[in-house]
């Protein structure tokens, strides 16, 4: 009944929060420990393209799940952020933020070069981030991941063809 639905919703929210926090921590670790120019997929293709191939249908060319608001889309966004950093289009600024009773390290995406890349998917995300940050206040990396997981950030999702 209603209690089961409420418990299910609470579990879903907790999983999304855990997933987005874990992805943010992994990305921060990659950014702080890795020479970004060394990051790429097999045969030197962008990491996000290699990730998309994991669920690419060879017969139809479709990429299942690319328009959904699930964990795969959020992970795909994370690999796209890495690619945009490798191509020197984005940077991540980590700031120590003081909150009411605690402090945290919050990471913010910054567009440092809005020039197009050679990949339409990367350009779509870059343009979406640039458009948002031009109009709004800063958004944390976890905020981008969380909003995408909950079905937001329409500007970062592939358009219907």
mmCIF file of C-alpha atoms in Angstrom:
data_model
loop_
_atom_site.group_PDB
_atom_site.id
_atom_site.type_symbol
_atom_site.label_atom_id
_atom_site.label_comp_id
_atom_site.label_asym_id
_atom_site.label_seq_id
_atom_site.Cartn_x
_atom_site.Cartn_y
_atom_site.Cartn_z
ATOM 1 C CA UNK A 1 0.000 0.000 0.000
ATOM 2 C CA UNK A 2 0.989 3.575 0.695
ATOM 3 C CA UNK A 3 3.581 2.571 3.304
ATOM 4 C CA UNK A 4 5.345 0.295 0.790
ATOM 5 C CA UNK A 5 5.321 3.081 -1.824
ATOM 6 C CA UNK A 6 6.760 5.556 0.682
ATOM 7 C CA UNK A 7 9.473 3.090 1.712
ATOM 8 C CA UNK A 8 10.275 2.379 -1.947
ATOM 9 C CA UNK A 9 10.533 6.101 -2.696
ATOM 10 C CA UNK A 10 12.790 6.647 0.315
ATOM 11 C CA UNK A 11 15.068 3.805 -0.786
ATOM 12 C CA UNK A 12 15.211 5.214 -4.334
ATOM 13 C CA UNK A 13 16.158 8.677 -3.044
ATOM 14 C CA UNK A 14 18.836 7.199 -0.774
ATOM 15 C CA UNK A 15 20.287 5.187 -3.678
ATOM 16 C CA UNK A 16 20.375 8.248 -5.962
ATOM 17 C CA UNK A 17 22.095 10.284 -3.256
ATOM 18 C CA UNK A 18 24.633 7.498 -2.647
ATOM 19 C CA UNK A 19 25.239 7.027 -6.383
ATOM 20 C CA UNK A 20 25.730 10.726 -7.164
ATOM 21 C CA UNK A 21 27.971 11.227 -4.122
ATOM 22 C CA UNK A 22 30.063 8.197 -5.095
ATOM 23 C CA UNK A 23 30.415 9.442 -8.692
ATOM 24 C CA UNK A 24 31.433 12.883 -7.479
ATOM 25 C CA UNK A 25 34.091 11.387 -5.183
ATOM 26 C CA UNK A 26 35.406 9.212 -8.033
ATOM 27 C CA UNK A 27 35.581 12.219 -10.382
ATOM 28 C CA UNK A 28 37.355 14.351 -7.775
ATOM 29 C CA UNK A 29 39.873 11.539 -7.309
ATOM 30 C CA UNK A 30 40.441 11.276 -11.077
ATOM 31 C CA UNK A 31 40.905 15.047 -11.383
ATOM 32 C CA UNK A 32 43.364 15.241 -8.497
ATOM 33 C CA UNK A 33 45.511 12.182 -9.272
ATOM 34 C CA UNK A 34 45.515 11.721 -13.015
ATOM 35 C CA UNK A 35 47.232 13.507 -15.883
ATOM 36 C CA UNK A 36 44.082 14.281 -17.851
ATOM 37 C CA UNK A 37 45.752 13.974 -21.258
ATOM 38 C CA UNK A 38 46.240 10.252 -20.577
ATOM 39 C CA UNK A 39 42.511 9.519 -20.207
ATOM 40 C CA UNK A 40 40.816 7.952 -23.223
ATOM 41 C CA UNK A 41 38.905 4.884 -24.290
ATOM 42 C CA UNK A 42 40.202 2.018 -26.438
ATOM 43 C CA UNK A 43 41.825 3.094 -29.717
ATOM 44 C CA UNK A 44 42.073 6.636 -28.277
ATOM 45 C CA UNK A 45 38.337 7.352 -28.663
ATOM 46 C CA UNK A 46 36.779 9.638 -26.030
ATOM 47 C CA UNK A 47 35.927 7.920 -22.763
ATOM 48 C CA UNK A 48 32.222 8.810 -23.111
ATOM 49 C CA UNK A 49 32.088 7.250 -26.578
ATOM 50 C CA UNK A 50 33.695 4.062 -25.272
ATOM 51 C CA UNK A 51 31.198 4.022 -22.397
ATOM 52 C CA UNK A 52 28.252 4.437 -24.801
ATOM 53 C CA UNK A 53 29.477 1.435 -26.783
ATOM 54 C CA UNK A 54 28.732 -0.717 -23.732
ATOM 55 C CA UNK A 55 25.055 -0.459 -24.507
ATOM 56 C CA UNK A 56 25.121 0.145 -28.269
ATOM 57 C CA UNK A 57 23.013 -2.174 -30.472
ATOM 58 C CA UNK A 58 25.212 -3.182 -33.428
ATOM 59 C CA UNK A 59 22.230 -4.085 -35.638
ATOM 60 C CA UNK A 60 20.101 -0.963 -35.174
ATOM 61 C CA UNK A 61 22.710 1.582 -34.113
ATOM 62 C CA UNK A 62 20.501 2.546 -31.159
ATOM 63 C CA UNK A 63 22.067 3.339 -27.804
ATOM 64 C CA UNK A 64 19.563 1.927 -25.298
ATOM 65 C CA UNK A 65 18.954 4.170 -22.318
ATOM 66 C CA UNK A 66 20.615 7.304 -23.706
ATOM 67 C CA UNK A 67 17.479 9.391 -23.142
ATOM 68 C CA UNK A 68 16.517 8.037 -19.733
ATOM 69 C CA UNK A 69 17.055 9.466 -16.264
ATOM 70 C CA UNK A 70 18.743 6.413 -14.840
ATOM 71 C CA UNK A 71 22.161 5.631 -13.464
ATOM 72 C CA UNK A 72 23.586 4.924 -16.934
ATOM 73 C CA UNK A 73 22.736 8.443 -18.102
ATOM 74 C CA UNK A 74 24.327 9.932 -15.014
ATOM 75 C CA UNK A 75 27.466 7.820 -15.475
ATOM 76 C CA UNK A 76 27.523 8.826 -19.157
ATOM 77 C CA UNK A 77 27.381 12.488 -18.091
ATOM 78 C CA UNK A 78 30.318 11.851 -15.728
ATOM 79 C CA UNK A 79 32.425 10.379 -18.555
ATOM 80 C CA UNK A 80 31.476 13.365 -20.731
ATOM 81 C CA UNK A 81 32.718 15.741 -18.010
ATOM 82 C CA UNK A 82 36.047 13.887 -18.013
ATOM 83 C CA UNK A 83 36.243 14.180 -21.831
ATOM 84 C CA UNK A 84 35.487 17.922 -21.681
ATOM 85 C CA UNK A 85 38.255 18.358 -19.131
ATOM 86 C CA UNK A 86 40.679 16.324 -21.246
ATOM 87 C CA UNK A 87 39.839 18.545 -24.242
ATOM 88 C CA UNK A 88 40.410 21.623 -22.033
ATOM 89 C CA UNK A 89 36.820 22.885 -22.331
ATOM 90 C CA UNK A 90 35.853 22.498 -18.653
ATOM 91 C CA UNK A 91 37.617 22.743 -15.353
ATOM 92 C CA UNK A 92 36.489 21.811 -11.876
ATOM 93 C CA UNK A 93 37.067 24.194 -9.017
ATOM 94 C CA UNK A 94 36.938 22.669 -5.545
ATOM 95 C CA UNK A 95 36.016 25.105 -2.794
ATOM 96 C CA UNK A 96 35.859 24.505 0.951
ATOM 97 C CA UNK A 97 32.327 25.611 1.883
ATOM 98 C CA UNK A 98 31.278 26.345 5.453
ATOM 99 C CA UNK A 99 27.757 25.263 6.269
ATOM 100 C CA UNK A 100 25.824 25.770 9.450
ATOM 101 C CA UNK A 101 27.630 23.124 11.559
ATOM 102 C CA UNK A 102 30.066 21.495 9.126
ATOM 103 C CA UNK A 103 32.349 22.173 6.186
ATOM 104 C CA UNK A 104 32.574 20.344 2.887
ATOM 105 C CA UNK A 105 34.606 20.411 -0.306
ATOM 106 C CA UNK A 106 32.224 21.351 -3.114
ATOM 107 C CA UNK A 107 33.248 21.025 -6.759
ATOM 108 C CA UNK A 108 31.962 23.472 -9.374
ATOM 109 C CA UNK A 109 32.104 23.087 -13.163
ATOM 110 C CA UNK A 110 33.548 26.034 -15.082
ATOM 111 C CA UNK A 111 33.541 26.460 -18.852
ATOM 112 C CA UNK A 112 37.061 27.591 -19.754
ATOM 113 C CA UNK A 113 36.813 27.207 -23.543
ATOM 114 C CA UNK A 114 33.372 27.215 -25.207
ATOM 115 C CA UNK A 115 34.793 26.333 -28.649
ATOM 116 C CA UNK A 116 33.183 23.266 -30.242
ATOM 117 C CA UNK A 117 34.892 19.897 -29.985
ATOM 118 C CA UNK A 118 34.802 17.295 -32.738
ATOM 119 C CA UNK A 119 32.006 15.365 -30.985
ATOM 120 C CA UNK A 120 28.343 16.436 -31.063
ATOM 121 C CA UNK A 121 27.551 14.810 -27.699
ATOM 122 C CA UNK A 122 30.351 16.667 -25.960
ATOM 123 C CA UNK A 123 29.278 19.936 -27.581
ATOM 124 C CA UNK A 124 25.666 19.467 -26.452
ATOM 125 C CA UNK A 125 26.753 19.037 -22.818
ATOM 126 C CA UNK A 126 29.277 21.890 -23.051
ATOM 127 C CA UNK A 127 26.654 24.247 -24.495
ATOM 128 C CA UNK A 128 24.119 23.179 -21.844
ATOM 129 C CA UNK A 129 26.545 23.852 -19.008
ATOM 130 C CA UNK A 130 27.622 27.183 -20.538
ATOM 131 C CA UNK A 131 23.997 28.304 -21.017
ATOM 132 C CA UNK A 132 23.036 27.347 -17.454
ATOM 133 C CA UNK A 133 26.047 28.969 -15.798
ATOM 134 C CA UNK A 134 25.563 32.168 -17.837
ATOM 135 C CA UNK A 135 22.020 32.571 -16.430
ATOM 136 C CA UNK A 136 22.178 30.957 -13.004
ATOM 137 C CA UNK A 137 24.415 30.865 -9.986
ATOM 138 C CA UNK A 138 27.066 28.179 -9.736
ATOM 139 C CA UNK A 139 25.949 24.560 -9.421
ATOM 140 C CA UNK A 140 28.009 21.874 -7.735
ATOM 141 C CA UNK A 141 29.146 18.834 -9.656
ATOM 142 C CA UNK A 142 26.964 16.704 -7.387
ATOM 143 C CA UNK A 143 24.057 19.047 -8.146
ATOM 144 C CA UNK A 144 24.453 18.390 -11.882
ATOM 145 C CA UNK A 145 24.654 14.627 -11.284
ATOM 146 C CA UNK A 146 21.680 14.628 -8.882
ATOM 147 C CA UNK A 147 19.457 16.726 -11.125
ATOM 148 C CA UNK A 148 20.211 14.502 -14.103
ATOM 149 C CA UNK A 149 19.426 11.387 -12.035
ATOM 150 C CA UNK A 150 16.034 12.826 -11.103
ATOM 151 C CA UNK A 151 15.206 13.636 -14.730
ATOM 152 C CA UNK A 152 16.212 17.303 -14.757
ATOM 153 C CA UNK A 153 18.784 19.111 -16.899
ATOM 154 C CA UNK A 154 16.746 18.774 -20.087
ATOM 155 C CA UNK A 155 19.366 20.863 -21.888
ATOM 156 C CA UNK A 156 21.896 18.047 -21.368
ATOM 157 C CA UNK A 157 19.729 15.282 -22.803
ATOM 158 C CA UNK A 158 19.791 14.146 -26.449
ATOM 159 C CA UNK A 159 17.038 15.655 -28.573
ATOM 160 C CA UNK A 160 14.532 13.455 -30.420
ATOM 161 C CA UNK A 161 15.566 12.956 -34.035
#
